[in-house]
Amino acid sequence: MDIAGKSLVALRDHYRHYLFEEYLPFWDKYGIDHELGGFICALDHDGTLVEDSKNIWYQGRGLWTYSYLYQHFGGEEHLQVARKARDFLLAHGRDQAGDWVTALDRSGRVISPATKRGYEGLFVAEGLQAYARATGDSEALETAIASLWRSVALFDDPERFAEESYIPHNYPGMRILGNHMVLVLVLTQLLEQVADPKLEALSDRVVDAIVHRFWHPEYRLMNEALDHDYRRPDDPNEDFIYLGHAIETLWMLLPEAMRRRDRALFDLATTRFRRHLEVAWDDVYDGLFRAMHVHGTYTFDKVLWLQEEALIGCLILLEHAGVEWAAEWFGRVFDYVEERFSLKQYGHPLYLYGGDRKVNYIDHVSRKEHYHHPRCVMRNLLALERMIARDGAVSNFWSAEAG
């Protein structure tokens, strides 16, 4: 079997070589703080350090990456990186009230206090639950669950105000698809580990909001922002579609549907995932663009993470449902990423994080990506290895459920 003319073996070898021969050596040399623990993401193309602060989002995300890496690929060196990141977070990441701060200096002193955005707690929760899953660390799991609930309490506060610069109109108590996206992602992983009725109920609530509340039936697209009661006010957010989050959220519904053994949810997410791919595709310069107002402007810049969310979703659909159109989309996006984002053509390792509509080369950058990017590489590598082991046959997940 191949995918859009690319053999499964060739794709697997591409991801495996890149992960172990290029990506991980770069981060081992430049981005991991082997001495104090944690991750420094402010790096230029050649690994030059731009500044050495430690954003809490990035610590939680990096902890997830290296915990997942150790769980699925082994390597005591990867476990050591994850352990030191976990220790750094638990030692320095919370303020006196118990909230996760925004950023630390390299040694762990607070340089940006906690906010009401809630993402810090979600990304730390994801990282800690992954570490617990890989190592059996009960403290990490308990802290992950507590962090998740603390973020939920923020989101449920009708007076909460947290400025989101990409959303046209911000107001107190606003419900954001991005929050729900990370919630369903973390909840799926937690509920694969623990039986917790309260977490199941929260998962039901989050999935219902994604499927029914954020879905705009006239546009057949997903809104990014609603009011606190999940209503769609007549304001500049009414026709604002953040396509990147919508595509990302919809692939994350696929493993949640599989966890639930809910084929109807899987099929609904599949249909909506395709719809957003078709709307987001740039027919002039290729690639998926980030956002749009249905009755107005488009945000045409291209970011790598969005292209990679599409690749993850397409492989899930190919592996577990044999969806034919997903092969064409995978090939289209894969070729686009390799042509426009790979830095090999410019003499550097890794990939551009983003660019303008044409993804013109940027001489210097101030961030390298250690979450969305390796997540795509690792998930797709594992999927391809499973597909090769079955000689290209679709998995029996749904047929086994039907039987």
mmCIF file of C-alpha atoms in Angstrom, residues 187-375:
data_model
loop_
_atom_site.group_PDB
_atom_site.id
_atom_site.type_symbol
_atom_site.label_atom_id
_atom_site.label_comp_id
_atom_site.label_asym_id
_atom_site.label_seq_id
_atom_site.Cartn_x
_atom_site.Cartn_y
_atom_site.Cartn_z
ATOM 1 C CA LEU A 187 -9.128 14.301 29.018
ATOM 2 C CA THR A 188 -8.762 11.552 26.427
ATOM 3 C CA GLN A 189 -5.250 10.803 27.663
ATOM 4 C CA LEU A 190 -6.239 10.937 31.330
ATOM 5 C CA LEU A 191 -9.289 8.693 30.881
ATOM 6 C CA GLU A 192 -7.170 6.119 29.108
ATOM 7 C CA GLN A 193 -5.313 5.848 32.429
ATOM 8 C CA VAL A 194 -7.920 6.345 35.153
ATOM 9 C CA ALA A 195 -11.593 5.575 35.728
ATOM 10 C CA ASP A 196 -12.999 8.823 37.095
ATOM 11 C CA PRO A 197 -16.735 9.606 36.821
ATOM 12 C CA LYS A 198 -16.144 13.337 37.306
ATOM 13 C CA LEU A 199 -13.622 13.435 34.486
ATOM 14 C CA GLU A 200 -16.012 11.417 32.296
ATOM 15 C CA ALA A 201 -18.766 13.928 32.988
ATOM 16 C CA LEU A 202 -16.419 16.785 32.117
ATOM 17 C CA SER A 203 -15.462 14.998 28.913
ATOM 18 C CA ASP A 204 -19.153 14.640 27.994
ATOM 19 C CA ARG A 205 -19.663 18.355 28.580
ATOM 20 C CA VAL A 206 -16.614 19.345 26.506
ATOM 21 C CA VAL A 207 -17.469 17.042 23.603
ATOM 22 C CA ASP A 208 -21.068 18.293 23.591
ATOM 23 C CA ALA A 209 -19.840 21.886 23.405
ATOM 24 C CA ILE A 210 -17.485 21.092 20.526
ATOM 25 C CA VAL A 211 -20.086 19.158 18.570
ATOM 26 C CA HIS A 212 -23.158 21.303 19.212
ATOM 27 C CA ARG A 213 -22.279 24.737 20.610
ATOM 28 C CA PHE A 214 -19.258 25.838 18.577
ATOM 29 C CA TRP A 215 -20.673 24.396 15.363
ATOM 30 C CA HIS A 216 -22.268 27.100 13.192
ATOM 31 C CA PRO A 217 -25.009 25.325 11.217
ATOM 32 C CA GLU A 218 -25.365 28.027 8.561
ATOM 33 C CA TYR A 219 -21.652 28.214 7.731
ATOM 34 C CA ARG A 220 -21.019 24.526 8.485
ATOM 35 C CA LEU A 221 -17.869 25.661 10.273
ATOM 36 C CA MET A 222 -16.788 26.029 13.901
ATOM 37 C CA ASN A 223 -16.790 29.342 15.713
ATOM 38 C CA GLU A 224 -13.797 30.172 17.876
ATOM 39 C CA ALA A 225 -15.492 32.303 20.529
ATOM 40 C CA LEU A 226 -18.933 32.277 22.171
ATOM 41 C CA ASP A 227 -20.317 34.001 25.228
ATOM 42 C CA HIS A 228 -20.239 32.364 28.643
ATOM 43 C CA ASP A 229 -23.564 30.574 28.074
ATOM 44 C CA TYR A 230 -22.309 29.224 24.735
ATOM 45 C CA ARG A 231 -24.494 31.618 22.787
ATOM 46 C CA ARG A 232 -23.386 33.241 19.550
ATOM 47 C CA PRO A 233 -23.741 37.008 20.030
ATOM 48 C CA ASP A 234 -24.195 39.378 17.116
ATOM 49 C CA ASP A 235 -20.681 40.799 17.278
ATOM 50 C CA PRO A 236 -17.410 40.503 15.292
ATOM 51 C CA ASN A 237 -16.923 36.936 16.586
ATOM 52 C CA GLU A 238 -20.128 35.694 14.919
ATOM 53 C CA ASP A 239 -18.465 34.843 11.611
ATOM 54 C CA PHE A 240 -14.894 34.433 12.914
ATOM 55 C CA ILE A 241 -13.553 30.950 12.157
ATOM 56 C CA TYR A 242 -10.116 30.035 13.465
ATOM 57 C CA LEU A 243 -9.549 27.206 11.020
ATOM 58 C CA GLY A 244 -6.327 26.081 12.684
ATOM 59 C CA HIS A 245 -8.022 25.308 15.990
ATOM 60 C CA ALA A 246 -11.031 23.777 14.260
ATOM 61 C CA ILE A 247 -8.893 21.305 12.286
ATOM 62 C CA GLU A 248 -6.810 20.532 15.363
ATOM 63 C CA THR A 249 -9.895 20.012 17.538
ATOM 64 C CA LEU A 250 -11.556 17.725 15.019
ATOM 65 C CA TRP A 251 -8.631 15.313 14.739
ATOM 66 C CA MET A 252 -8.552 15.216 18.548
ATOM 67 C CA LEU A 253 -12.198 14.126 18.543
ATOM 68 C CA LEU A 254 -11.193 11.027 16.547
ATOM 69 C CA PRO A 255 -9.179 9.300 19.328
ATOM 70 C CA GLU A 256 -11.799 10.420 21.844
ATOM 71 C CA ALA A 257 -14.477 8.769 19.719
ATOM 72 C CA MET A 258 -12.344 5.628 19.633
ATOM 73 C CA ARG A 259 -11.900 5.709 23.403
ATOM 74 C CA ARG A 260 -15.683 5.922 23.733
ATOM 75 C CA ARG A 261 -16.298 3.276 21.020
ATOM 76 C CA ASP A 262 -18.579 5.861 19.409
ATOM 77 C CA ARG A 263 -18.579 5.386 15.634
ATOM 78 C CA ALA A 264 -21.198 8.094 15.101
ATOM 79 C CA LEU A 265 -18.939 10.677 16.769
ATOM 80 C CA PHE A 266 -15.953 9.408 14.747
ATOM 81 C CA ASP A 267 -17.883 9.786 11.480
ATOM 82 C CA LEU A 268 -19.191 13.239 12.414
ATOM 83 C CA ALA A 269 -15.666 14.433 13.233
ATOM 84 C CA THR A 270 -14.459 12.942 9.942
ATOM 85 C CA THR A 271 -17.020 14.859 7.884
ATOM 86 C CA ARG A 272 -16.338 18.144 9.649
ATOM 87 C CA PHE A 273 -12.564 17.650 9.478
ATOM 88 C CA ARG A 274 -12.802 17.353 5.692
ATOM 89 C CA ARG A 275 -15.049 20.389 5.452
ATOM 90 C CA HIS A 276 -12.512 22.570 7.274
ATOM 91 C CA LEU A 277 -9.618 21.268 5.172
ATOM 92 C CA GLU A 278 -11.469 22.207 2.016
ATOM 93 C CA VAL A 279 -12.309 25.696 3.256
ATOM 94 C CA ALA A 280 -8.799 26.339 4.638
ATOM 95 C CA TRP A 281 -6.882 25.311 1.512
ATOM 96 C CA ASP A 282 -5.232 28.165 -0.375
ATOM 97 C CA ASP A 283 -6.048 27.453 -4.022
ATOM 98 C CA VAL A 284 -3.549 30.062 -5.209
ATOM 99 C CA TYR A 285 -0.380 29.314 -3.223
ATOM 100 C CA ASP A 286 -1.316 25.995 -1.569
ATOM 101 C CA GLY A 287 -1.225 25.212 2.126
ATOM 102 C CA LEU A 288 -3.790 25.694 4.863
ATOM 103 C CA PHE A 289 -4.384 29.207 6.176
ATOM 104 C CA ARG A 290 -5.254 29.995 9.771
ATOM 105 C CA ALA A 291 -8.418 32.037 10.037
ATOM 106 C CA MET A 292 -11.255 33.834 8.293
ATOM 107 C CA HIS A 293 -14.278 36.025 8.693
ATOM 108 C CA VAL A 294 -16.952 34.358 6.599
ATOM 109 C CA HIS A 295 -18.195 37.754 5.412
ATOM 110 C CA GLY A 296 -14.865 39.547 5.399
ATOM 111 C CA THR A 297 -11.123 39.111 5.670
ATOM 112 C CA TYR A 298 -8.840 36.064 5.612
ATOM 113 C CA THR A 299 -5.703 35.466 7.666
ATOM 114 C CA PHE A 300 -3.460 34.098 4.952
ATOM 115 C CA ASP A 301 -0.198 33.485 6.802
ATOM 116 C CA LYS A 302 0.871 29.845 7.007
ATOM 117 C CA VAL A 303 1.960 28.086 10.198
ATOM 118 C CA LEU A 304 3.579 24.669 10.316
ATOM 119 C CA TRP A 305 1.472 23.394 13.204
ATOM 120 C CA LEU A 306 -1.748 23.700 11.210
ATOM 121 C CA GLN A 307 -0.354 21.690 8.301
ATOM 122 C CA GLU A 308 0.770 19.036 10.790
ATOM 123 C CA GLU A 309 -2.627 18.801 12.486
ATOM 124 C CA ALA A 310 -4.038 17.955 9.059
ATOM 125 C CA LEU A 311 -1.394 15.252 8.551
ATOM 126 C CA ILE A 312 -2.184 13.639 11.921
ATOM 127 C CA GLY A 313 -5.911 13.580 11.236
ATOM 128 C CA CYS A 314 -5.505 12.129 7.756
ATOM 129 C CA LEU A 315 -3.353 9.251 9.023
ATOM 130 C CA ILE A 316 -5.838 8.419 11.780
ATOM 131 C CA LEU A 317 -8.576 8.211 9.148
ATOM 132 C CA LEU A 318 -6.453 6.084 6.843
ATOM 133 C CA GLU A 319 -5.272 3.709 9.545
ATOM 134 C CA HIS A 320 -8.581 3.088 11.292
ATOM 135 C CA ALA A 321 -11.246 3.758 8.678
ATOM 136 C CA GLY A 322 -9.584 3.513 5.252
ATOM 137 C CA VAL A 323 -10.995 6.899 4.214
ATOM 138 C CA GLU A 324 -9.886 7.308 0.600
ATOM 139 C CA TRP A 325 -9.959 11.096 0.396
ATOM 140 C CA ALA A 326 -7.626 11.296 3.409
ATOM 141 C CA ALA A 327 -4.820 9.762 1.314
ATOM 142 C CA GLU A 328 -5.036 12.536 -1.279
ATOM 143 C CA TRP A 329 -5.083 15.202 1.423
ATOM 144 C CA PHE A 330 -2.167 13.638 3.284
ATOM 145 C CA GLY A 331 -0.061 13.589 0.120
ATOM 146 C CA ARG A 332 -0.978 17.153 -0.772
ATOM 147 C CA VAL A 333 -0.128 18.583 2.653
ATOM 148 C CA PHE A 334 2.980 16.413 3.118
ATOM 149 C CA ASP A 335 4.467 17.628 -0.175
ATOM 150 C CA TYR A 336 3.629 21.224 0.668
ATOM 151 C CA VAL A 337 5.356 21.003 4.059
ATOM 152 C CA GLU A 338 8.485 19.446 2.602
ATOM 153 C CA GLU A 339 8.655 21.998 -0.205
ATOM 154 C CA ARG A 340 7.884 25.169 1.726
ATOM 155 C CA PHE A 341 8.800 24.582 5.398
ATOM 156 C CA SER A 342 11.863 22.323 5.338
ATOM 157 C CA LEU A 343 15.023 24.298 6.086
ATOM 158 C CA LYS A 344 17.381 21.897 4.329
ATOM 159 C CA GLN A 345 17.206 24.016 1.190
ATOM 160 C CA TYR A 346 18.576 26.930 3.234
ATOM 161 C CA GLY A 347 21.352 25.003 4.939
ATOM 162 C CA HIS A 348 19.701 24.582 8.332
ATOM 163 C CA PRO A 349 18.159 21.653 10.219
ATOM 164 C CA LEU A 350 14.472 21.326 11.153
ATOM 165 C CA TYR A 351 11.590 23.313 9.667
ATOM 166 C CA LEU A 352 10.266 26.853 9.646
ATOM 167 C CA TYR A 353 7.648 27.407 12.342
ATOM 168 C CA GLY A 354 5.625 29.724 10.103
ATOM 169 C CA GLY A 355 5.731 32.377 7.439
ATOM 170 C CA ASP A 356 3.721 34.635 5.170
ATOM 171 C CA ARG A 357 1.231 33.380 2.604
ATOM 172 C CA LYS A 358 4.013 32.109 0.341
ATOM 173 C CA VAL A 359 6.161 30.913 3.292
ATOM 174 C CA ASN A 360 9.082 33.035 2.205
ATOM 175 C CA TYR A 361 12.290 32.213 4.056
ATOM 176 C CA ILE A 362 12.955 34.119 7.294
ATOM 177 C CA ASP A 363 16.669 34.723 7.978
ATOM 178 C CA HIS A 364 16.418 34.680 11.760
ATOM 179 C CA VAL A 365 13.782 33.412 14.155
ATOM 180 C CA SER A 366 13.328 33.503 17.923
ATOM 181 C CA ARG A 367 11.550 30.195 18.521
ATOM 182 C CA LYS A 368 11.922 26.530 17.685
ATOM 183 C CA GLU A 369 8.972 24.166 18.070
ATOM 184 C CA HIS A 370 9.110 21.201 20.448
ATOM 185 C CA TYR A 371 5.464 20.145 20.718
ATOM 186 C CA HIS A 372 3.185 20.264 17.658
ATOM 187 C CA HIS A 373 6.093 19.366 15.395
ATOM 188 C CA PRO A 374 7.471 16.298 17.220
ATOM 189 C CA ARG A 375 3.904 15.249 18.070
#
